PDB file of N, CA and C in Angstrom:
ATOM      1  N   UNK A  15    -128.535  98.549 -58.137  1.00  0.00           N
ATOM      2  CA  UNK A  15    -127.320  98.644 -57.338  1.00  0.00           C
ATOM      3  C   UNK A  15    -126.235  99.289 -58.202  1.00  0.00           C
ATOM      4  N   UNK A  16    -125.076  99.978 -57.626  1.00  0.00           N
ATOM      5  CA  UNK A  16    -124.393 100.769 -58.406  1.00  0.00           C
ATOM      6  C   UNK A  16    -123.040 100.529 -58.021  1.00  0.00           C
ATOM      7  N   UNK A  17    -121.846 100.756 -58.676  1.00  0.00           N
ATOM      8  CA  UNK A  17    -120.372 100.323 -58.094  1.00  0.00           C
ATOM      9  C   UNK A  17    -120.570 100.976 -57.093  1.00  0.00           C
ATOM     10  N   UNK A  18    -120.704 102.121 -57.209  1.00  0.00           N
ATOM     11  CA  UNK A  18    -120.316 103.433 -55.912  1.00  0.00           C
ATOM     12  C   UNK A  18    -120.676 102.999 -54.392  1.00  0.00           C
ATOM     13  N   UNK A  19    -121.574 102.341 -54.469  1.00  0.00           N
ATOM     14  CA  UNK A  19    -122.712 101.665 -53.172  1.00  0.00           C
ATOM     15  C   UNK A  19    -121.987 100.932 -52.106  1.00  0.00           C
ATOM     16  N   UNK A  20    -121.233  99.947 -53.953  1.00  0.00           N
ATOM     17  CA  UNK A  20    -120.883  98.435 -52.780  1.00  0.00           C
ATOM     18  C   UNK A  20    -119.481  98.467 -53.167  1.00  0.00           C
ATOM     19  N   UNK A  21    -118.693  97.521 -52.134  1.00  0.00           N
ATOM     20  CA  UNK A  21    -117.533  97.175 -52.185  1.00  0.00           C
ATOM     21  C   UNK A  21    -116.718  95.926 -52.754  1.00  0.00           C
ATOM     22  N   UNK A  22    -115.978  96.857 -53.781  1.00  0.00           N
ATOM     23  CA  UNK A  22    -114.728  95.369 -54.790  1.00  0.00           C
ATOM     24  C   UNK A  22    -113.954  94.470 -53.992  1.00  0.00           C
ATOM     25  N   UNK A  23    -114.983  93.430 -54.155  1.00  0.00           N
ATOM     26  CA  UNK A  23    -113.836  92.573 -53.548  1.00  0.00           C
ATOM     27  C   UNK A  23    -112.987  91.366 -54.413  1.00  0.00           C
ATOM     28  N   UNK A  24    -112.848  91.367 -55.529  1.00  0.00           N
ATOM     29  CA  UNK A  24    -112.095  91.098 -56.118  1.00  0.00           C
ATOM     30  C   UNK A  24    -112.307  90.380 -57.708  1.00  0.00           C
ATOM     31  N   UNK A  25    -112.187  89.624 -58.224  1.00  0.00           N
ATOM     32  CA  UNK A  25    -112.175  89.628 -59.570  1.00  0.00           C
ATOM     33  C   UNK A  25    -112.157  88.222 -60.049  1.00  0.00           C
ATOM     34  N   UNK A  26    -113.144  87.396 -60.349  1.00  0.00           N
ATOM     35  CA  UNK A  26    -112.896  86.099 -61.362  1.00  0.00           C
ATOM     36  C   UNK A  26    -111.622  85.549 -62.140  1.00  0.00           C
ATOM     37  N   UNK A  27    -110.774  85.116 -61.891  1.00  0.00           N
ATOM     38  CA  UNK A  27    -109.258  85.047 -62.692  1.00  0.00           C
ATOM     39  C   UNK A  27    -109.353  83.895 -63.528  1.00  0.00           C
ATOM     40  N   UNK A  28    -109.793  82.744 -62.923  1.00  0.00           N
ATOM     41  CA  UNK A  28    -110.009  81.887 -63.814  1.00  0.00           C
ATOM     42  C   UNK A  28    -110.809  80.672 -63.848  1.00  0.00           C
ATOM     43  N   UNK A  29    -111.094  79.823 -64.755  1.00  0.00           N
ATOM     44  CA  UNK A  29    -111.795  78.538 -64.396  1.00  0.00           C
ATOM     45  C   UNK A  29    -111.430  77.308 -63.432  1.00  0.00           C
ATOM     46  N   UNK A  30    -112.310  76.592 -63.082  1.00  0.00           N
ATOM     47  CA  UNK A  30    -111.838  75.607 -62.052  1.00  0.00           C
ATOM     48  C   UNK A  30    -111.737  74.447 -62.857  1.00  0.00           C
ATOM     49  N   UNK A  31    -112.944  74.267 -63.351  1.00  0.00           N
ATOM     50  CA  UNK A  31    -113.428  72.993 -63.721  1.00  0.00           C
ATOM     51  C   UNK A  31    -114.281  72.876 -65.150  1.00  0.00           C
ATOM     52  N   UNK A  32    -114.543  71.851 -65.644  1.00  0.00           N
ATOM     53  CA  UNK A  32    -115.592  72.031 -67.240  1.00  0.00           C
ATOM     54  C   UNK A  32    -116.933  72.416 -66.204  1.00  0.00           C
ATOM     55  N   UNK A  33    -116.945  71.924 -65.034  1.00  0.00           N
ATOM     56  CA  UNK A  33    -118.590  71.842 -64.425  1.00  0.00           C
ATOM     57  C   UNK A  33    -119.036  73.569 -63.799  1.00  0.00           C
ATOM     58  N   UNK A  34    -118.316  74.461 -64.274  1.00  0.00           N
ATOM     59  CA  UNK A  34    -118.941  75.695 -63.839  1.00  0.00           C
ATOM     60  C   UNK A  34    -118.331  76.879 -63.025  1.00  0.00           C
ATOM     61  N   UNK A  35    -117.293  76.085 -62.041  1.00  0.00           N
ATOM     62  CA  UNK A  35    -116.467  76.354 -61.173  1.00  0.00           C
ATOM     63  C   UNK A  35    -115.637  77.654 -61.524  1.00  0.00           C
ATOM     64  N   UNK A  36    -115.740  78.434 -61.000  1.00  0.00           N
ATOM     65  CA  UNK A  36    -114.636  79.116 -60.819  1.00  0.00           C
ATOM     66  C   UNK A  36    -113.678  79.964 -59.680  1.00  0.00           C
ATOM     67  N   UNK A  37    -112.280  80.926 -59.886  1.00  0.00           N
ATOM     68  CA  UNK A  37    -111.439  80.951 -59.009  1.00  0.00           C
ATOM     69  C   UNK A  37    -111.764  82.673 -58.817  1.00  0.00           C
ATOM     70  N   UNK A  38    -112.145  83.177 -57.782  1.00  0.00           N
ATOM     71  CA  UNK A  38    -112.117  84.598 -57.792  1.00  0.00           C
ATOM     72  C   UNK A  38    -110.805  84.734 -56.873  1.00  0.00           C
ATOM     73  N   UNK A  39    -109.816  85.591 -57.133  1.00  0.00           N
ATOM     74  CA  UNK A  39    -108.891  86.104 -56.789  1.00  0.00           C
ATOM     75  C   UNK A  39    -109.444  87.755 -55.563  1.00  0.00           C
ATOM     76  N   UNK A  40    -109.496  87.378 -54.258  1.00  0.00           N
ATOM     77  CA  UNK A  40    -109.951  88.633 -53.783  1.00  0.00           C
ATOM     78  C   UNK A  40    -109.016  89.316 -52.993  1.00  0.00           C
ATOM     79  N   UNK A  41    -109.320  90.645 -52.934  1.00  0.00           N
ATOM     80  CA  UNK A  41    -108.504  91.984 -52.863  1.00  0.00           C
ATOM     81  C   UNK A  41    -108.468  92.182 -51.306  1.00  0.00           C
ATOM     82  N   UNK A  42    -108.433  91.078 -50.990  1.00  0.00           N
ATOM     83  CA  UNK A  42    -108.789  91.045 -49.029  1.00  0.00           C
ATOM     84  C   UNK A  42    -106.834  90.507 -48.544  1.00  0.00           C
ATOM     85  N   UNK A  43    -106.679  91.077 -47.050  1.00  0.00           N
ATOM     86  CA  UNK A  43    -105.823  90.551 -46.311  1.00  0.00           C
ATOM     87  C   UNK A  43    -106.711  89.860 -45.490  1.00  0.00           C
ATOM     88  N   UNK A  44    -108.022  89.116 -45.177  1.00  0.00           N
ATOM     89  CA  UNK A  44    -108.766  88.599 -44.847  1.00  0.00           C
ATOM     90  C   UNK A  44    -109.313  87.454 -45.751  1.00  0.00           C
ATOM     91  N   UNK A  45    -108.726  86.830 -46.429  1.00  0.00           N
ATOM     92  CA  UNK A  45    -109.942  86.153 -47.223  1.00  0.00           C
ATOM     93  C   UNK A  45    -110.548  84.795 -46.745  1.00  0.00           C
ATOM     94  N   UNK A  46    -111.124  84.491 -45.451  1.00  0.00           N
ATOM     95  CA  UNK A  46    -111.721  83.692 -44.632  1.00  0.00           C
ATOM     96  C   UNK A  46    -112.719  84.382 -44.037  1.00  0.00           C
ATOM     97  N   UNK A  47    -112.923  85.622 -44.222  1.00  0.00           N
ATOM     98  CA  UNK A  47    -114.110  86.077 -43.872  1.00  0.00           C
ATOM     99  C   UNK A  47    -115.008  85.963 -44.972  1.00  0.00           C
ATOM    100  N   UNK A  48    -114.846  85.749 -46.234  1.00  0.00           N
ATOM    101  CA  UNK A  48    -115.114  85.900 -47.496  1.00  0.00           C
ATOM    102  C   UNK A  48    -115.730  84.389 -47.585  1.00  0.00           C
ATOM    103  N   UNK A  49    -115.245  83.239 -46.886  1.00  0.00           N
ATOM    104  CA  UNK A  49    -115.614  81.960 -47.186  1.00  0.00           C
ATOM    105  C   UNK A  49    -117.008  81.399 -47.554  1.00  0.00           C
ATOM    106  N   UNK A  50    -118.014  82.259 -46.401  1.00  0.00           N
ATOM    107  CA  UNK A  50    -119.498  81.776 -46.313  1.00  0.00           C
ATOM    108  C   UNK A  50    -120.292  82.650 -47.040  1.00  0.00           C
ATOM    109  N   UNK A  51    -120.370  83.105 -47.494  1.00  0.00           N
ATOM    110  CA  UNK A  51    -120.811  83.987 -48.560  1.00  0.00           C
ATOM    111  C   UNK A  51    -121.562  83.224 -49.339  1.00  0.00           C
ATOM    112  N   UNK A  52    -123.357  83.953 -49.154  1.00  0.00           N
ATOM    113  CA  UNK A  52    -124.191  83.476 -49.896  1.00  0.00           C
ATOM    114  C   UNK A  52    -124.708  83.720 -51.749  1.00  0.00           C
ATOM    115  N   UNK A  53    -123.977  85.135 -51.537  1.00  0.00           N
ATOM    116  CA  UNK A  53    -124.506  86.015 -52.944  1.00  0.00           C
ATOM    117  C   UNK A  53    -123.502  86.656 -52.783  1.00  0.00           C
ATOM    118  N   UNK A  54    -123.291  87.250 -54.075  1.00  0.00           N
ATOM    119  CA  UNK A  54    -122.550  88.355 -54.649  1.00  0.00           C
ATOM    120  C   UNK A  54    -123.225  88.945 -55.973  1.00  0.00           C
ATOM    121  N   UNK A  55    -122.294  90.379 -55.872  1.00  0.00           N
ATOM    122  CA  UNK A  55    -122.418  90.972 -57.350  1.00  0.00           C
ATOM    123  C   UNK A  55    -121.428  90.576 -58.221  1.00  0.00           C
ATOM    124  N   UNK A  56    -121.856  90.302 -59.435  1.00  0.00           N
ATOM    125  CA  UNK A  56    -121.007  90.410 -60.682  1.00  0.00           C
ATOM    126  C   UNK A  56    -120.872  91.280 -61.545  1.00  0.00           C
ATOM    127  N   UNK A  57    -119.782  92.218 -61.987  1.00  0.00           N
ATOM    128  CA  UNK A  57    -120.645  93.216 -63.070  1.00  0.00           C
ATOM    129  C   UNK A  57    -119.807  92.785 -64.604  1.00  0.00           C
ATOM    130  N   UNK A  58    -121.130  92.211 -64.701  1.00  0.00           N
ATOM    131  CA  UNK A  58    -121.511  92.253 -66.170  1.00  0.00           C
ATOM    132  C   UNK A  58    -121.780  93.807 -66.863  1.00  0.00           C
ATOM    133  N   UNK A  59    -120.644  93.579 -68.207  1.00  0.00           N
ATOM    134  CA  UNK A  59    -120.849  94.850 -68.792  1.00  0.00           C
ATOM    135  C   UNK A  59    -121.532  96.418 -68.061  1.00  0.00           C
ATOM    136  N   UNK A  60    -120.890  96.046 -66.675  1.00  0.00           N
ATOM    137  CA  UNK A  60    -121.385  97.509 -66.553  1.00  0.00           C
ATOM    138  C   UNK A  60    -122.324  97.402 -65.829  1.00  0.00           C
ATOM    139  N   UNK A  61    -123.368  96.636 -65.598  1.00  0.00           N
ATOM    140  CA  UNK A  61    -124.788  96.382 -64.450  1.00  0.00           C
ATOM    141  C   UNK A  61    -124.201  95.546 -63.287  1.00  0.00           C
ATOM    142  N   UNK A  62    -124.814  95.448 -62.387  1.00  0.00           N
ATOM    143  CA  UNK A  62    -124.291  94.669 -61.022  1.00  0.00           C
ATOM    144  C   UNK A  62    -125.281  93.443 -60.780  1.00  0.00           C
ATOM    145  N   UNK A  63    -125.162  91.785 -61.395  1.00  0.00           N
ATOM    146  CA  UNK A  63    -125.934  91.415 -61.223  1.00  0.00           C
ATOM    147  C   UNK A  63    -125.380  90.182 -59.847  1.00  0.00           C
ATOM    148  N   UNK A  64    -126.628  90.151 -59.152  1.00  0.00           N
ATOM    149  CA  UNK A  64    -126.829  89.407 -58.567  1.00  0.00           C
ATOM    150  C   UNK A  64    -126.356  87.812 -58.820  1.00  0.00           C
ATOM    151  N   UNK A  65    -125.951  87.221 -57.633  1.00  0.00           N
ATOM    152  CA  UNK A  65    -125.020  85.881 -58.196  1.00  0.00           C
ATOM    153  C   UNK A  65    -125.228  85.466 -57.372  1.00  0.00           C
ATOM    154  N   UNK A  66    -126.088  83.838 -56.683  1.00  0.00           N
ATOM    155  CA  UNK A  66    -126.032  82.844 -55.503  1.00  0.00           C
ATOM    156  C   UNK A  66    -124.873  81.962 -55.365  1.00  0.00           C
ATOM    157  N   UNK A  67    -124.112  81.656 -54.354  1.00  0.00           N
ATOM    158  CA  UNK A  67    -123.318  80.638 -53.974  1.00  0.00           C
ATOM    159  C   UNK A  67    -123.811  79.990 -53.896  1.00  0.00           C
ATOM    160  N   UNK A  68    -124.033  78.213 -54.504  1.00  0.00           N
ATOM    161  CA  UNK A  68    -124.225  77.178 -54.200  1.00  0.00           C
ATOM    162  C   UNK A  68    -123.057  76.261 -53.042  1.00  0.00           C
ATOM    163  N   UNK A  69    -121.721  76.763 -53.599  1.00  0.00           N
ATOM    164  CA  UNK A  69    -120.355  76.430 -52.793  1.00  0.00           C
ATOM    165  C   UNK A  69    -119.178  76.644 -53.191  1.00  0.00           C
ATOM    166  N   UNK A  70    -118.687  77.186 -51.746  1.00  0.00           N
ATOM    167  CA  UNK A  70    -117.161  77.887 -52.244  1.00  0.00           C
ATOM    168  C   UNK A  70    -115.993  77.543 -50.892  1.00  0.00           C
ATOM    169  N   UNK A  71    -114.480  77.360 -51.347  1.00  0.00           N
ATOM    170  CA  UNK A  71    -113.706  77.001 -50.337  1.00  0.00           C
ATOM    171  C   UNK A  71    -112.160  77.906 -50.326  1.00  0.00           C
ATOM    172  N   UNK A  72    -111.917  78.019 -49.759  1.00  0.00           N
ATOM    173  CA  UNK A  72    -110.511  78.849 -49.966  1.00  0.00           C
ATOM    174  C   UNK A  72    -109.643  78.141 -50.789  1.00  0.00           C
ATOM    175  N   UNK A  73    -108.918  78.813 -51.270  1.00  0.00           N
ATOM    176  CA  UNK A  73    -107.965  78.010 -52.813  1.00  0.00           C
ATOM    177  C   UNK A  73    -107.076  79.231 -52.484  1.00  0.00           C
ATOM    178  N   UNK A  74    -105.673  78.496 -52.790  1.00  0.00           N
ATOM    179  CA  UNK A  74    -104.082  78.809 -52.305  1.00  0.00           C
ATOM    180  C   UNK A  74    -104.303  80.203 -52.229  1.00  0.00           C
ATOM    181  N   UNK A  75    -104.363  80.479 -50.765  1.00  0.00           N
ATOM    182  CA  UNK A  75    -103.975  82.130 -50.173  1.00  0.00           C
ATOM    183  C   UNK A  75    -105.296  82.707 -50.315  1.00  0.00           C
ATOM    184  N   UNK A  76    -105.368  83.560 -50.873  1.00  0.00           N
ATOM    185  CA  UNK A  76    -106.631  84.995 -51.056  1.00  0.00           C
ATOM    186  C   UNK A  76    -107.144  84.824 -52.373  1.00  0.00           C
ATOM    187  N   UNK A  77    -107.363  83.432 -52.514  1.00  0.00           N
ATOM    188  CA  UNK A  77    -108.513  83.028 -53.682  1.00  0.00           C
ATOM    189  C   UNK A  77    -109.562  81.827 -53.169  1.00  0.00           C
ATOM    190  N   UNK A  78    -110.665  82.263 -53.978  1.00  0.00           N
ATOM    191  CA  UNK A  78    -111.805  81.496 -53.354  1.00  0.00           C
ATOM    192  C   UNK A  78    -112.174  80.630 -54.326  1.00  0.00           C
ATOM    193  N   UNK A  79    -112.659  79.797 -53.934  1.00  0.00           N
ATOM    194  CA  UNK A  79    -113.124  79.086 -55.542  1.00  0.00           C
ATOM    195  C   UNK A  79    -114.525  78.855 -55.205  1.00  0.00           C
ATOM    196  N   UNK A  80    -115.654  79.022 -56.692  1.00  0.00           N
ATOM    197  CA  UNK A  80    -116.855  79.184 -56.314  1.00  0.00           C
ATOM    198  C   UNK A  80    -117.867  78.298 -57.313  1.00  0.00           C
ATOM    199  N   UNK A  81    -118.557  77.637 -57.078  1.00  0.00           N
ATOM    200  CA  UNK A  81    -119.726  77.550 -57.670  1.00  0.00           C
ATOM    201  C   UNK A  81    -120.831  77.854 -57.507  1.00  0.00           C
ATOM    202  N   UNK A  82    -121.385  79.001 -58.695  1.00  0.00           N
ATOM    203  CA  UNK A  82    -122.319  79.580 -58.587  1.00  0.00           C
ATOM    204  C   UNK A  82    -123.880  78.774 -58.816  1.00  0.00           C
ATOM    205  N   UNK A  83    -124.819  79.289 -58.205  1.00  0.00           N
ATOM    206  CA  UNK A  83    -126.108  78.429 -59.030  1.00  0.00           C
ATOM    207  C   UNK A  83    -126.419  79.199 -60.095  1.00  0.00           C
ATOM    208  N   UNK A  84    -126.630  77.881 -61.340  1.00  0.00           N
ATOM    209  CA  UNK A  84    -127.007  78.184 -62.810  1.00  0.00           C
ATOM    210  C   UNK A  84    -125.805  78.196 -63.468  1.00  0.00           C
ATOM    211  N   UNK A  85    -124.591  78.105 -62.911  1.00  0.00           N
ATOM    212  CA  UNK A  85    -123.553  78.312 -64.144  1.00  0.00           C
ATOM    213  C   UNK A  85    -122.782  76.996 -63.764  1.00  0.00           C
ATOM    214  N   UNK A  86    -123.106  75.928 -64.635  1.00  0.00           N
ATOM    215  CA  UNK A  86    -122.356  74.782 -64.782  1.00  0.00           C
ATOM    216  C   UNK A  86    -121.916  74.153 -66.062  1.00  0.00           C
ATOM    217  N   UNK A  87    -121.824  75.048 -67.093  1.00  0.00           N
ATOM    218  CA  UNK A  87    -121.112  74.486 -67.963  1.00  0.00           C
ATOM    219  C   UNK A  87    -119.847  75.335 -68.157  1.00  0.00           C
ATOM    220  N   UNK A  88    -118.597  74.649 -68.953  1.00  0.00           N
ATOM    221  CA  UNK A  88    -117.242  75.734 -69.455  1.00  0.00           C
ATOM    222  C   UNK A  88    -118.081  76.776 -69.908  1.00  0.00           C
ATOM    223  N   UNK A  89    -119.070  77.010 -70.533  1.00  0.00           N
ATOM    224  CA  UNK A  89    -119.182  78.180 -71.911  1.00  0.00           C
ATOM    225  C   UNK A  89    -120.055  78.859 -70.439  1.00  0.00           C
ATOM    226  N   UNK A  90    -120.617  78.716 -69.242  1.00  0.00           N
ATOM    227  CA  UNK A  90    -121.398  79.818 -69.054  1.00  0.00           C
ATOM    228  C   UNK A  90    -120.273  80.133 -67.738  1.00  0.00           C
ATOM    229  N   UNK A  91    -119.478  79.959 -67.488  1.00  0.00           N
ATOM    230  CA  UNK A  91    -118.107  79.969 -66.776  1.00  0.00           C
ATOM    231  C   UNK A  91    -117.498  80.980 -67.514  1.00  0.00           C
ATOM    232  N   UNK A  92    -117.153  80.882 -69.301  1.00  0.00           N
ATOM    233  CA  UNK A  92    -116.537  81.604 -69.692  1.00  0.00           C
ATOM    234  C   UNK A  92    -116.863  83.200 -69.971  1.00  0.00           C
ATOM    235  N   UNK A  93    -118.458  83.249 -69.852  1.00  0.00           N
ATOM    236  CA  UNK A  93    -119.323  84.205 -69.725  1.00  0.00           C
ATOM    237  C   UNK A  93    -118.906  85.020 -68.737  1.00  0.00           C
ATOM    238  N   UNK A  94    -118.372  84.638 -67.673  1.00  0.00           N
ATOM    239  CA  UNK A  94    -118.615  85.547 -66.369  1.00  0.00           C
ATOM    240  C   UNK A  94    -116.975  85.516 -66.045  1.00  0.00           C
ATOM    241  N   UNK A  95    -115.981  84.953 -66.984  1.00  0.00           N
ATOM    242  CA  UNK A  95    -114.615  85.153 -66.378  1.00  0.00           C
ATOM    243  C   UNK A  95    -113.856  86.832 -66.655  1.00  0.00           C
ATOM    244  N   UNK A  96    -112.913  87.482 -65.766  1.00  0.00           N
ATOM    245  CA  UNK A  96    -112.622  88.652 -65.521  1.00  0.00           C
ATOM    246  C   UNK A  96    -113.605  89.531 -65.074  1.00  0.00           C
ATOM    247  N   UNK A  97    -114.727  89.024 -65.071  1.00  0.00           N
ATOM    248  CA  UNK A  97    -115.496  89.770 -64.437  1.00  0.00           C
ATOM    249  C   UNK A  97    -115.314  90.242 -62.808  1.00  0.00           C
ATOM    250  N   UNK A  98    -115.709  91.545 -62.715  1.00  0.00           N
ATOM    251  CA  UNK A  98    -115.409  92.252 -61.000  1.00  0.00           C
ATOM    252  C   UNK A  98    -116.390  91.448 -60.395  1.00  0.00           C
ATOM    253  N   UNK A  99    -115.876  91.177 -58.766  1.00  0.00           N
ATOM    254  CA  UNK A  99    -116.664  90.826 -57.870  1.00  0.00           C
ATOM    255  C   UNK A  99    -117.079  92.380 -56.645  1.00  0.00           C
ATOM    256  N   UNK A 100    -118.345  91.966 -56.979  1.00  0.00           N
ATOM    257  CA  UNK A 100    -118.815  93.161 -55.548  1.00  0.00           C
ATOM    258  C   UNK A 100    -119.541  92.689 -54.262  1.00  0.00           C
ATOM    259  N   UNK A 101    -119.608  93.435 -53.549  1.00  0.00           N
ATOM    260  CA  UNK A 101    -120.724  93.264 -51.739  1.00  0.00           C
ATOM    261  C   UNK A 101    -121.559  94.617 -51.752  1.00  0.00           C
ATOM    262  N   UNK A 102    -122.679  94.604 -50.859  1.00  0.00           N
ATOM    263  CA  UNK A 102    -123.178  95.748 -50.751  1.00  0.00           C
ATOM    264  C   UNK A 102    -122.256  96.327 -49.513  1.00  0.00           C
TER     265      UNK A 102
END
């Protein structure tokens, strides 16, 4: 998958919680369409990887807050923070 493909929808800003959580800040005047969302891209350094929602809820305005599956500690949270969010 390639940036060019899919569409930015916004960007990891910060942590939620020690348990994994985090806050993506998205680039939507919509961000309730954004709520049920099973997967996303992350790009890591440059590749677009694949990312499952385990669960996510709207957080103040046009931020989502997410927990991903597999990332539940601070340190693998801190791995993936500022990172871009993508869709195909």
């Amino acid at each position: 998958m390639h940036k060019e493909d899919c569409f930015y929808l916004g960007k990891i800003v910060k942590k939620h919680s020690f348990k994994g959580e985090v806050v993506i800040k998205l680039d939507t005047d919509e961000p309730a369409l954004y709520r049920d969302m099973e997967s996303v891209f992350v790009d890591l350094g440059g590749n677009l990887v694949p990312f499952f929602i385990e669960k996510s809820s709207l957080h103040k305005g046009n931020q989502l807050r997410v927990q991903f599956e597999d990332v539940y500690s601070d340190e693998a949270a801190d791995s993936i923070l500022k990172c871009g969010i993508y869709l195909p």
